[in-house]
Short mmCIF file of C-alpha atoms and ligand atoms in Angstrom, two decimals:
data_model
loop_
_atom_site.label_atom_id
_atom_site.label_comp_id
_atom_site.label_asym_id
_atom_site.label_seq_id
_atom_site.Cartn_x
_atom_site.Cartn_y
_atom_site.Cartn_z
CA MET A 152 0.00 0.00 0.00
CA LYS A 153 1.06 3.63 -0.48
CA TYR A 154 1.06 6.05 2.44
CA ASP A 155 1.04 9.81 2.72
CA SER A 156 -0.13 12.49 5.10
CA LYS A 157 -2.18 15.63 4.77
CA HIS A 158 -3.37 18.59 6.77
CA ALA A 159 -7.18 18.73 6.85
CA GLN A 160 -10.24 18.77 9.06
CA PRO A 161 -11.58 15.21 9.27
CA GLN A 162 -15.14 16.07 8.21
CA THR A 163 -13.88 17.55 4.93
CA VAL A 164 -11.81 14.57 3.78
CA LYS A 165 -13.14 12.99 0.59
CA THR A 166 -12.34 9.30 0.85
CA PRO A 167 -14.18 5.99 0.46
CA CYS A 168 -13.50 5.38 4.15
CA LEU A 169 -12.36 7.58 7.02
CA VAL A 170 -10.92 5.76 10.02
CA VAL A 171 -11.31 7.66 13.28
CA GLY A 172 -9.93 6.55 16.60
CA ILE A 173 -12.34 6.59 19.55
CA PHE A 174 -11.17 6.35 23.11
CA GLU A 175 -12.87 4.25 25.75
CA ARG A 176 -15.47 6.04 27.92
CA ASN A 177 -16.21 8.44 25.04
CA ARG A 178 -13.45 10.81 26.01
CA GLY A 179 -13.72 13.24 23.16
CA ASP A 180 -10.85 14.61 21.17
CA HIS A 181 -10.71 17.09 18.35
CA ASN A 182 -11.58 14.49 15.70
CA LEU A 183 -14.65 13.20 17.51
CA ASP A 184 -15.84 16.74 18.26
CA ALA A 185 -15.36 17.92 14.67
CA LEU A 186 -17.05 14.88 13.13
CA ASP A 187 -19.88 15.02 15.65
CA GLU A 188 -20.54 18.67 14.96
CA ALA A 189 -20.46 18.18 11.18
CA SER A 190 -22.97 15.33 11.53
CA SER A 191 -25.26 17.40 13.79
CA GLY A 192 -24.58 15.20 16.80
CA ALA A 193 -25.18 11.88 15.02
CA LEU A 194 -21.88 10.44 16.14
CA ARG A 195 -22.37 10.97 19.84
CA ARG A 196 -25.95 9.69 19.53
CA ILE A 197 -24.57 6.46 18.10
CA LEU A 198 -21.89 6.19 20.77
CA LYS A 199 -24.49 6.83 23.47
CA LYS A 200 -26.28 3.61 22.54
CA GLY A 201 -23.26 1.90 24.07
CA ASP A 202 -22.71 -0.91 21.57
CA PHE A 203 -19.31 0.43 20.68
CA GLN A 204 -17.12 0.96 23.71
CA GLY A 205 -13.79 1.98 22.24
CA ARG A 206 -11.79 -0.98 23.47
CA CYS A 207 -8.45 -1.24 21.71
CA GLY A 208 -9.00 -2.75 18.26
CA GLU A 209 -12.83 -2.68 18.43
CA THR A 210 -14.40 -1.58 15.13
CA LEU A 211 -17.75 -0.29 13.95
CA MET A 212 -18.42 0.64 10.34
CA LEU A 213 -20.97 3.43 9.80
CA TYR A 214 -22.50 3.98 6.37
CA THR A 215 -25.04 6.71 6.86
CA VAL A 216 -23.49 9.60 8.70
CA GLU A 217 -24.75 12.82 7.08
CA GLY A 218 -22.56 15.88 6.85
CA LEU A 219 -19.24 14.18 6.24
CA ALA A 220 -17.28 14.14 2.99
CA ALA A 221 -16.21 10.53 3.57
CA GLY A 222 -18.24 7.66 2.07
CA ARG A 223 -17.92 5.52 5.20
CA LEU A 224 -16.78 6.15 8.74
CA LEU A 225 -14.92 3.41 10.55
CA LEU A 226 -14.86 3.87 14.31
CA LEU A 227 -11.71 2.31 15.69
CA GLY A 228 -11.38 1.73 19.42
CA LEU A 229 -8.09 2.94 20.86
CA GLY A 230 -8.61 1.94 24.49
CA LYS A 231 -8.19 4.41 27.34
CA GLN A 232 -6.71 7.72 26.22
CA ARG A 233 -3.98 7.69 28.84
CA ASP A 234 -2.86 4.19 27.76
CA LEU A 235 -2.37 5.20 24.13
CA THR A 236 1.05 4.24 22.78
CA ALA A 237 2.43 3.77 19.29
CA ARG A 238 2.26 0.07 20.03
CA SER A 239 -1.44 0.04 20.99
CA TYR A 240 -2.21 2.34 18.08
CA GLY A 241 -0.53 -0.08 15.70
CA GLU A 242 -2.38 -3.01 17.23
CA ALA A 243 -5.72 -1.27 16.68
CA MET A 244 -4.77 -0.26 13.14
CA GLY A 245 -3.89 -3.84 12.24
CA LYS A 246 -7.47 -4.85 13.13
CA ALA A 247 -8.91 -1.99 11.06
CA ILE A 248 -6.87 -2.95 8.02
CA LYS A 249 -7.86 -6.62 8.31
CA LEU A 250 -11.49 -5.51 8.23
CA LEU A 251 -11.07 -3.00 5.41
CA GLN A 252 -9.34 -5.58 3.27
CA GLU A 253 -12.61 -7.49 3.18
CA ALA A 254 -14.53 -4.35 2.25
CA ASN A 255 -14.84 -2.61 -1.09
CA VAL A 256 -13.01 0.60 -0.21
CA GLY A 257 -9.63 0.52 -2.01
CA ARG A 258 -8.42 3.75 -0.44
CA LEU A 259 -8.73 5.11 3.06
CA ALA A 260 -7.93 8.09 5.24
CA ILE A 261 -6.92 7.87 8.88
CA ALA A 262 -7.57 10.75 11.26
CA LEU A 263 -4.63 10.80 13.66
CA PRO A 264 -5.46 11.49 17.33
CA ASP A 265 -4.08 14.75 18.82
CA THR A 266 -2.39 13.03 21.70
CA GLY A 267 0.65 10.80 21.51
CA ASP A 268 3.79 10.77 19.44
CA SER A 269 2.67 11.34 15.85
CA TYR A 270 5.93 10.06 14.34
CA HIS A 271 5.88 6.72 16.14
CA MET A 272 2.11 6.27 15.83
CA VAL A 273 2.17 6.69 12.06
CA ARG A 274 5.23 4.49 11.74
CA GLU A 275 3.74 1.74 13.87
CA ALA A 276 0.40 2.00 12.06
CA ILE A 277 2.10 1.46 8.71
CA ILE A 278 4.12 -1.51 9.96
CA ALA A 279 0.95 -3.03 11.44
CA ALA A 280 -1.05 -2.34 8.29
CA GLU A 281 1.52 -3.95 6.02
CA SER A 282 1.68 -6.87 8.40
CA ALA A 283 -2.10 -7.27 8.29
CA ILE A 284 -2.03 -7.27 4.49
CA TYR A 285 0.92 -9.67 4.23
CA ARG A 286 0.25 -13.09 2.83
CA PHE A 287 2.78 -15.69 1.79
CA ASP A 288 1.42 -17.36 -1.33
CA GLN A 289 4.57 -17.92 -3.38
CA CYS A 290 4.06 -21.67 -3.03
CA LYS A 291 0.31 -21.79 -3.68
CA SER A 292 -0.71 -22.79 -7.21
CA GLU A 293 -3.26 -19.98 -7.14
CA ALA A 294 -2.82 -16.85 -5.07
CA LYS A 295 -6.00 -15.64 -3.35
CA GLU A 296 -6.22 -11.94 -4.16
CA PRO A 297 -8.40 -9.74 -1.98
CA ARG A 298 -11.58 -8.64 -3.75
CA ARG A 299 -10.47 -5.02 -3.70
CA PRO A 300 -6.85 -4.53 -2.63
CA LEU A 301 -6.06 -1.48 -0.51
CA THR A 302 -3.86 0.88 -2.50
CA GLN A 303 -3.57 4.10 -0.54
CA ALA A 304 -3.79 5.30 3.05
CA THR A 305 -3.60 8.99 3.94
CA PHE A 306 -2.96 10.08 7.52
CA ILE A 307 -4.90 13.22 8.36
CA THR A 308 -4.02 15.78 10.97
CA HIS A 309 -5.83 19.00 11.75
CA ASP A 310 -2.63 20.26 13.36
CA ARG A 311 -0.05 21.39 10.82
CA ARG A 312 2.79 21.04 13.31
CA HIS A 313 2.60 17.24 13.09
CA LEU A 314 2.89 17.09 9.33
CA LYS A 315 6.67 16.97 8.93
CA ARG A 316 7.04 14.17 11.45
CA MET A 317 4.18 12.25 9.85
CA GLN A 318 5.76 12.50 6.43
CA LYS A 319 9.05 11.23 7.79
CA ALA A 320 7.21 8.39 9.52
CA CYS A 321 5.58 7.34 6.23
CA GLY A 322 8.97 6.75 4.60
CA HIS A 323 10.49 5.09 7.63
CA GLY A 324 7.46 2.91 8.35
CA LEU A 325 7.25 1.57 4.83
CA ALA A 326 10.99 0.86 4.66
CA ILE A 327 10.85 -1.08 7.93
CA ALA A 328 7.74 -2.93 6.75
CA ASN A 329 9.38 -3.79 3.43
CA GLY A 330 12.52 -4.99 5.17
CA SER A 331 10.44 -7.11 7.52
CA GLN A 332 8.52 -8.47 4.57
CA LEU A 333 11.71 -9.61 2.86
CA ALA A 334 12.74 -11.34 6.09
CA LYS A 335 9.31 -12.99 6.32
CA ASP A 336 9.37 -14.20 2.73
CA LEU A 337 12.82 -15.75 3.12
CA GLY A 338 11.78 -17.32 6.41
CA ASN A 339 8.52 -18.75 5.11
CA LEU A 340 10.08 -20.38 2.06
CA PRO A 341 10.52 -24.12 2.55
CA GLY A 342 13.93 -25.65 3.10
CA ASN A 343 13.96 -27.31 -0.30
CA VAL A 344 13.69 -23.90 -1.98
CA CYS A 345 15.53 -21.65 0.45
CA THR A 346 18.93 -23.35 0.48
CA PRO A 347 22.27 -21.67 1.17
CA THR A 348 22.70 -21.31 -2.60
CA TYR A 349 19.28 -19.66 -2.87
CA LEU A 350 20.10 -17.20 -0.08
CA ALA A 351 23.39 -16.30 -1.78
CA GLU A 352 21.49 -15.67 -5.01
CA GLN A 353 19.00 -13.43 -3.16
CA ALA A 354 21.88 -11.38 -1.77
CA ARG A 355 23.23 -10.87 -5.27
CA ARG A 356 19.77 -9.92 -6.39
CA LEU A 357 19.44 -7.37 -3.61
CA ALA A 358 22.66 -5.72 -4.80
CA ARG A 359 21.68 -5.62 -8.46
CA GLY A 360 21.85 -2.07 -9.78
CA LYS A 361 22.69 -0.69 -6.32
CA ARG A 362 25.85 1.31 -6.07
CA ARG A 363 25.84 1.24 -2.27
CA LEU A 364 25.71 -2.53 -1.86
CA LYS A 365 28.54 -4.94 -2.56
CA VAL A 366 27.91 -8.67 -2.21
CA THR A 367 30.58 -11.34 -1.91
CA VAL A 368 29.87 -15.02 -1.47
CA LEU A 369 32.52 -17.28 -0.01
CA GLU A 370 32.37 -20.86 -1.25
CA GLU A 371 33.40 -23.94 0.75
CA LYS A 372 36.87 -23.92 -0.81
CA ASP A 373 37.33 -20.28 0.29
CA MET A 374 36.22 -21.22 3.80
CA GLU A 375 38.67 -24.13 3.83
CA LYS A 376 41.51 -21.73 3.03
CA LEU A 377 40.43 -19.54 5.94
CA GLY A 378 40.35 -22.55 8.25
CA MET A 379 36.64 -22.38 9.04
CA GLY A 380 36.57 -25.92 10.40
CA ALA A 381 33.58 -25.31 12.67
CA LEU A 382 31.30 -23.94 9.98
CA LEU A 383 32.35 -26.56 7.44
CA SER A 384 31.79 -29.39 9.93
CA VAL A 385 28.09 -28.53 9.98
CA SER A 386 27.61 -28.52 6.21
CA ARG A 387 29.55 -31.79 5.80
CA GLY A 388 26.38 -33.75 6.51
CA SER A 389 24.43 -32.00 3.78
CA SER A 390 24.57 -32.25 0.01
CA GLN A 391 23.89 -28.51 -0.20
CA PRO A 392 27.15 -26.55 -0.14
CA ALA A 393 27.59 -23.99 2.62
CA LYS A 394 27.88 -20.30 1.72
CA LEU A 395 29.21 -17.36 3.63
CA ILE A 396 27.29 -14.37 2.35
CA VAL A 397 28.83 -10.95 2.85
CA MET A 398 26.82 -7.79 2.14
CA GLU A 399 28.66 -4.48 2.45
CA TYR A 400 26.31 -1.51 2.56
CA LYS A 401 28.29 1.66 2.05
CA GLY A 402 26.11 4.61 2.94
CA GLY A 403 28.50 6.27 5.39
CA LYS A 404 31.76 8.12 4.99
CA PRO A 405 34.40 6.00 3.29
CA GLY A 406 36.62 4.56 5.99
CA SER A 407 34.13 5.03 8.83
CA LYS A 408 33.83 1.84 10.83
CA PRO A 409 30.82 -0.30 9.95
CA VAL A 410 28.25 -1.91 12.18
CA ALA A 411 28.40 -5.64 11.49
CA LEU A 412 25.25 -7.77 11.54
CA VAL A 413 25.95 -11.49 11.65
CA GLY A 414 22.87 -13.66 11.07
CA LYS A 415 22.47 -17.41 11.48
CA GLY A 416 21.41 -18.76 8.10
CA LEU A 417 20.71 -22.41 8.89
CA THR A 418 18.24 -23.20 6.11
CA PHE A 419 17.08 -26.42 7.76
CA ASP A 420 18.02 -27.79 11.15
CA ALA A 421 17.19 -31.48 11.57
CA GLY A 422 19.71 -31.61 14.42
CA GLY A 423 22.22 -33.77 12.53
CA ILE A 424 23.17 -37.10 14.15
CA SER A 425 21.71 -35.76 17.43
CA ILE A 426 18.48 -35.71 15.46
CA LYS A 427 15.45 -33.76 16.63
CA PRO A 428 12.06 -35.36 17.37
CA ALA A 429 9.58 -35.27 14.46
CA GLN A 430 7.12 -33.00 16.27
CA ALA A 431 7.09 -29.55 14.57
CA MET A 432 10.40 -30.24 12.88
CA ASP A 433 9.09 -28.40 9.80
CA GLU A 434 9.53 -25.22 11.80
CA MET A 435 13.27 -25.67 11.63
CA LYS A 436 13.09 -24.16 8.15
CA TYR A 437 12.92 -20.93 10.20
CA ASP A 438 16.42 -21.53 11.52
CA MET A 439 17.71 -18.99 8.98
CA CYS A 440 15.58 -16.15 10.33
CA GLY A 441 18.60 -14.42 11.88
CA GLY A 442 20.18 -14.33 8.44
CA ALA A 443 16.86 -13.23 6.92
CA SER A 444 16.73 -10.31 9.36
CA VAL A 445 20.14 -9.21 8.10
CA PHE A 446 18.80 -9.24 4.54
CA GLY A 447 15.74 -7.29 5.64
CA THR A 448 17.76 -4.70 7.54
CA ILE A 449 20.16 -4.18 4.64
CA ALA A 450 17.13 -3.74 2.36
CA ALA A 451 15.78 -1.08 4.74
CA CYS A 452 19.18 0.68 4.74
CA LEU A 453 19.05 0.76 0.94
CA GLU A 454 15.49 2.08 0.84
CA LEU A 455 16.23 4.76 3.44
CA GLU A 456 19.68 5.50 2.01
CA LEU A 457 20.97 5.57 5.59
CA PRO A 458 24.27 7.46 5.96
CA ILE A 459 26.10 4.63 7.71
CA ASN A 460 28.31 1.69 6.80
CA VAL A 461 26.88 -1.74 7.57
CA VAL A 462 28.33 -5.17 6.90
CA GLY A 463 25.94 -8.11 6.82
CA VAL A 464 27.51 -11.54 7.26
CA VAL A 465 25.31 -14.61 6.86
CA PRO A 466 26.85 -18.06 7.35
CA SER A 467 24.47 -20.45 5.67
CA SER A 468 24.23 -24.23 5.81
CA GLU A 469 21.87 -27.12 6.43
CA ASN A 470 22.20 -29.41 9.45
CA LEU A 471 21.32 -32.97 8.44
CA PRO A 472 22.34 -36.48 9.48
CA ASP A 473 24.46 -38.31 6.93
CA GLY A 474 27.54 -40.52 6.69
CA ASN A 475 29.74 -37.45 6.56
CA ALA A 476 27.95 -35.54 9.27
CA ASN A 477 29.44 -34.38 12.56
CA LYS A 478 29.27 -37.11 15.21
CA PRO A 479 28.98 -36.50 18.94
CA GLY A 480 32.53 -36.39 20.28
CA ASP A 481 34.07 -35.11 17.06
CA ILE A 482 36.59 -32.32 17.57
CA VAL A 483 36.81 -29.49 15.04
CA THR A 484 39.17 -26.55 14.76
CA SER A 485 37.62 -23.11 14.31
CA MET A 486 39.06 -20.28 12.23
CA SER A 487 40.23 -18.67 15.48
CA GLY A 488 42.40 -21.73 16.15
CA GLN A 489 40.33 -22.77 19.18
CA THR A 490 39.21 -26.39 19.14
CA ILE A 491 35.64 -27.50 19.84
CA GLU A 492 34.29 -30.84 20.98
CA VAL A 493 30.92 -31.35 19.30
CA LEU A 494 29.03 -33.09 22.09
CA ASN A 495 25.68 -32.42 20.47
CA THR A 496 25.42 -31.94 16.71
CA ASP A 497 22.18 -30.03 17.23
CA ALA A 498 24.11 -27.14 18.80
CA GLU A 499 25.20 -26.22 15.27
CA GLY A 500 24.25 -22.55 15.20
CA ARG A 501 27.17 -21.55 17.39
CA LEU A 502 29.49 -23.61 15.18
CA ILE A 503 28.64 -21.67 12.04
CA LEU A 504 28.44 -18.36 13.89
CA CYS A 505 31.82 -18.63 15.61
CA ASP A 506 33.68 -18.74 12.30
CA ALA A 507 31.52 -15.98 10.84
CA LEU A 508 32.29 -13.83 13.91
CA THR A 509 36.03 -14.41 13.55
CA TYR A 510 35.76 -13.53 9.86
CA THR A 511 33.98 -10.28 10.80
CA GLU A 512 37.14 -9.01 12.58
CA ARG A 513 38.59 -8.00 9.22
CA PHE A 514 36.02 -5.22 8.83
CA GLU A 515 37.23 -3.55 12.04
CA PRO A 516 33.61 -3.07 13.05
CA ALA A 517 32.42 -0.33 15.41
CA ALA A 518 30.06 -2.93 16.87
CA VAL A 519 28.95 -6.45 16.01
CA ILE A 520 25.43 -7.76 16.54
CA ASP A 521 24.69 -11.39 15.85
CA ILE A 522 21.14 -12.55 15.39
CA ALA A 523 20.23 -16.20 15.74
CA THR A 524 17.45 -18.68 16.44
CA LEU A 525 19.99 -20.20 18.74
CA THR A 526 18.35 -21.94 21.70
CA GLY A 527 15.03 -23.50 22.62
CA ALA A 528 15.98 -22.46 26.16
CA CYS A 529 15.39 -18.83 25.20
CA ILE A 530 11.71 -19.65 24.62
CA VAL A 531 11.56 -21.21 28.08
CA ALA A 532 13.12 -18.08 29.59
CA LEU A 533 11.34 -15.29 27.72
CA GLY A 534 8.50 -16.86 25.77
CA HIS A 535 7.54 -15.29 22.47
CA HIS A 536 7.56 -11.63 23.44
CA ALA A 537 11.13 -10.53 23.90
CA SER A 538 14.27 -11.61 22.10
CA GLY A 539 17.16 -12.56 24.36
CA LEU A 540 20.02 -10.07 24.55
CA LEU A 541 23.53 -10.80 25.79
CA ALA A 542 26.48 -8.50 25.31
CA ASN A 543 30.10 -7.90 26.25
CA ASN A 544 29.46 -4.15 26.33
CA ASP A 545 26.84 -2.45 28.53
CA HIS A 546 26.47 0.65 26.34
CA LEU A 547 25.71 -1.44 23.29
CA ALA A 548 23.21 -3.50 25.30
CA GLU A 549 21.44 -0.35 26.49
CA GLU A 550 21.39 1.09 23.00
CA LEU A 551 19.72 -2.08 21.72
CA GLY A 552 17.31 -2.14 24.65
CA ARG A 553 16.15 1.39 23.85
CA ALA A 554 15.92 0.65 20.12
CA GLY A 555 13.75 -2.37 20.88
CA GLU A 556 11.37 -0.27 22.99
CA ALA A 557 11.13 2.46 20.37
CA ALA A 558 10.57 0.01 17.53
CA ASN A 559 8.06 -2.17 19.39
CA ASP A 560 10.45 -5.09 18.94
CA ARG A 561 11.69 -5.67 22.44
CA VAL A 562 14.66 -7.49 23.87
CA TRP A 563 15.49 -8.53 27.42
CA GLN A 564 19.02 -8.83 28.68
CA LEU A 565 20.39 -11.97 30.32
CA PRO A 566 23.70 -12.03 32.18
CA LEU A 567 26.92 -13.07 30.50
CA TRP A 568 28.84 -13.63 33.71
CA ASP A 569 32.06 -15.61 33.73
CA ASP A 570 30.47 -17.96 36.27
CA TYR A 571 28.71 -19.71 33.41
CA GLN A 572 31.80 -20.20 31.25
CA LYS A 573 32.98 -23.35 33.02
CA GLN A 574 29.89 -25.20 31.87
CA LEU A 575 31.65 -25.32 28.49
CA ASP A 576 34.73 -27.15 29.79
CA SER A 577 35.77 -30.13 27.68
CA ASN A 578 38.12 -32.95 28.65
CA PHE A 579 39.48 -33.19 25.12
CA ALA A 580 39.25 -29.82 23.35
CA ASP A 581 39.40 -26.12 24.23
CA MET A 582 35.66 -26.10 24.77
CA ALA A 583 32.52 -28.17 24.31
CA ASN A 584 29.71 -26.93 22.09
CA ILE A 585 27.08 -27.43 24.81
CA GLY A 586 26.91 -26.37 28.43
CA GLY A 587 24.45 -28.79 29.99
CA ARG A 588 20.78 -28.41 30.85
CA SER A 589 20.82 -25.20 32.85
CA ALA A 590 21.00 -21.67 31.40
CA GLY A 591 21.14 -22.88 27.80
CA THR A 592 20.75 -19.41 26.29
CA ILE A 593 23.53 -18.01 28.45
CA THR A 594 25.99 -20.84 27.82
CA ALA A 595 25.35 -20.54 24.07
CA ALA A 596 26.25 -16.84 24.31
CA CYS A 597 29.27 -17.75 26.47
CA PHE A 598 30.42 -19.98 23.64
CA LEU A 599 30.11 -17.11 21.14
CA SER A 600 31.81 -14.70 23.54
CA ARG A 601 35.03 -16.67 23.07
CA PHE A 602 35.06 -15.51 19.46
CA THR A 603 34.17 -11.85 20.04
CA LYS A 604 37.04 -10.64 22.21
CA HIS A 605 38.23 -8.07 19.68
CA PHE A 606 35.09 -5.96 19.31
CA LYS A 607 31.99 -4.63 21.02
CA TRP A 608 29.46 -7.34 20.60
CA ALA A 609 25.82 -8.14 21.31
CA HIS A 610 23.95 -11.35 20.66
CA LEU A 611 20.21 -11.54 19.97
CA ASP A 612 18.58 -14.93 20.52
CA ILE A 613 15.41 -14.78 18.43
CA ALA A 614 14.29 -18.40 18.88
CA GLY A 615 11.01 -17.24 20.44
CA THR A 616 10.33 -14.18 18.31
CA ALA A 617 11.29 -14.97 14.71
CA TRP A 618 8.12 -16.87 13.89
CA VAL A 619 4.78 -17.91 15.31
CA SER A 620 3.47 -21.49 15.38
CA GLY A 621 -0.07 -22.77 15.21
CA ASN A 622 -2.86 -21.73 12.85
CA ASP A 623 -1.16 -18.46 11.97
CA LYS A 624 2.20 -20.11 11.45
CA GLY A 625 4.57 -17.69 9.80
CA ALA A 626 7.69 -15.61 10.11
CA THR A 627 7.39 -12.32 12.00
CA GLY A 628 10.21 -10.38 10.35
CA ARG A 629 11.67 -9.65 13.77
CA PRO A 630 14.11 -8.16 14.63
CA VAL A 631 14.24 -6.02 11.46
CA PRO A 632 12.39 -3.13 13.20
CA LEU A 633 14.82 -3.19 16.12
CA LEU A 634 17.93 -3.36 13.94
CA THR A 635 16.74 -0.65 11.58
CA GLN A 636 15.83 1.60 14.51
CA PHE A 637 19.28 0.98 15.99
CA LEU A 638 20.99 1.99 12.75
CA MET A 639 18.72 5.01 12.10
CA LYS A 640 19.49 6.28 15.55
CA ARG A 641 23.24 5.64 15.20
CA CYS A 642 23.43 7.74 12.06
CA LYS A 643 21.08 10.37 13.54
CA VAL A 644 18.33 10.07 10.97
CA ILE A 645 15.98 10.14 13.97
CA ASP A 646 16.49 11.53 17.44
N1 LIG B 965 17.80 -23.97 16.01
C1 LIG B 965 17.85 -24.61 17.26
C2 LIG B 965 17.23 -23.77 18.38
C3 LIG B 965 15.73 -23.70 18.37
C4 LIG B 965 14.96 -24.77 18.76
C5 LIG B 965 15.11 -22.53 18.02
C6 LIG B 965 13.58 -24.68 18.78
C7 LIG B 965 13.73 -22.42 18.04
C8 LIG B 965 12.96 -23.50 18.41
C9 LIG B 965 19.31 -24.86 17.66
O1 LIG B 965 20.15 -25.19 16.61
C10 LIG B 965 19.28 -26.00 18.59
O2 LIG B 965 18.95 -27.08 18.18
N2 LIG B 965 19.65 -25.76 19.83
C11 LIG B 965 19.66 -26.77 20.83
C12 LIG B 965 20.89 -26.58 21.66
C13 LIG B 965 21.16 -27.71 22.61
C14 LIG B 965 21.51 -28.95 21.84
C15 LIG B 965 22.27 -27.32 23.54
C16 LIG B 965 18.39 -26.61 21.67
O3 LIG B 965 17.99 -25.48 21.94
O4 LIG B 965 17.80 -27.62 22.02
MN1 LIG B 966 20.13 -27.25 16.22
ZN1 LIG B 967 19.65 -24.49 14.78
#
């Protein structure tokens, strides 16, 4: 959908459908007052009947309100006025868009409430709207098109002072939504389509015709030369060759240190010889969602032309059982020279990430953030709401925490204390690849911390947030909003 913003009084807006937010307990605001007056009190008479209460996300479509220029009026509950946030506004807007998609409107206008942060409300509304419209039908023989697709949404304010921020939010919101959508598409593709080779091809495609993006793909023979024994040990059990995808986005001053994003790109994780149970194993096609979020964030950088340098590094492989596969007890040598005893072949994410992290040193990054569906334990700890955050630098952790809040894509920090490191002791190698039953998310990060000594580093465990299971199974695109927010803030495109 296209988005823009305009200064106007709500009653004068000519549109097939005007969406107006209504707060619980009929607390009026300028929009309600103006529309009520133009309709000679019809609106408040309707609200007085009490059917519509204004709970967040509640909707009521009105077709016969006289005195308004709009063809329809959609009342959208926003909850209690004092609880209004960009997040709740987005949640409500998602419901409105779902409903309007089934209607015959095509275009709509949205009267923005006076209160609240207009920039973040518009941005969140757009992200929620695009998310409500999103469908993944690349693999259906016939795509189900909506009867009348929505093509245009215009945010209306009666207060000119908001306009600049709203316009900015339109561009930012759509870029974040588009980046998230790319991450969702890559995530939702099945493992037999989205292989390491496919991901590498998508990276090249992203760079096509774009001066600011340079893509390099390291093949297995290149990785052998670099001594990436940990990464290569994982792909040995698969007939799909591993790829190390490197995307250099050059939007900043030449020579200014890049932010590096390192994303786990495990295109299917069967567990290897330590094979997983059959239950929900299909969902392990989502084990490349960290990598997908790097693609999505780079795409957002391109769309926003952010003035910053970013390097995306995506180690990509499958993890399957086979005669050549890693066996429990095997010892591999990482690019860093440290040796690893593979006690569980299902702890493969850290094996591909450790070599990618060592490789990232050559970019002399200002900061490194890795993103990975790394541990089931993270779902036990935090559920599906927050991504896990662990870092060797408190400033970086705080910066990410704030970005997550602002982008409605939250993280929660877990400790990375040395106390946990000894769980990785191995009798036969420098370290084991698993740390026992307790604190699985922390010991996984402890493992990675041994490969991130030379830079400021944060790790995002997105096992619980990258996709949803059940009837609405699908990738979420997280944490593209968080990462994009982090970068926008770093290069001062927003304050
Ligand atoms: N990709 C999985 C983690 C995962 C599992 C994410 C379920 C989301 C849902 C990872 O490769 C894995 O298998 N981790 C193991 C580690 C264990 C063997 C130490 C896990 O979490 O069970
Ligand atoms: Mn695994
Ligand atoms: Zn995995």
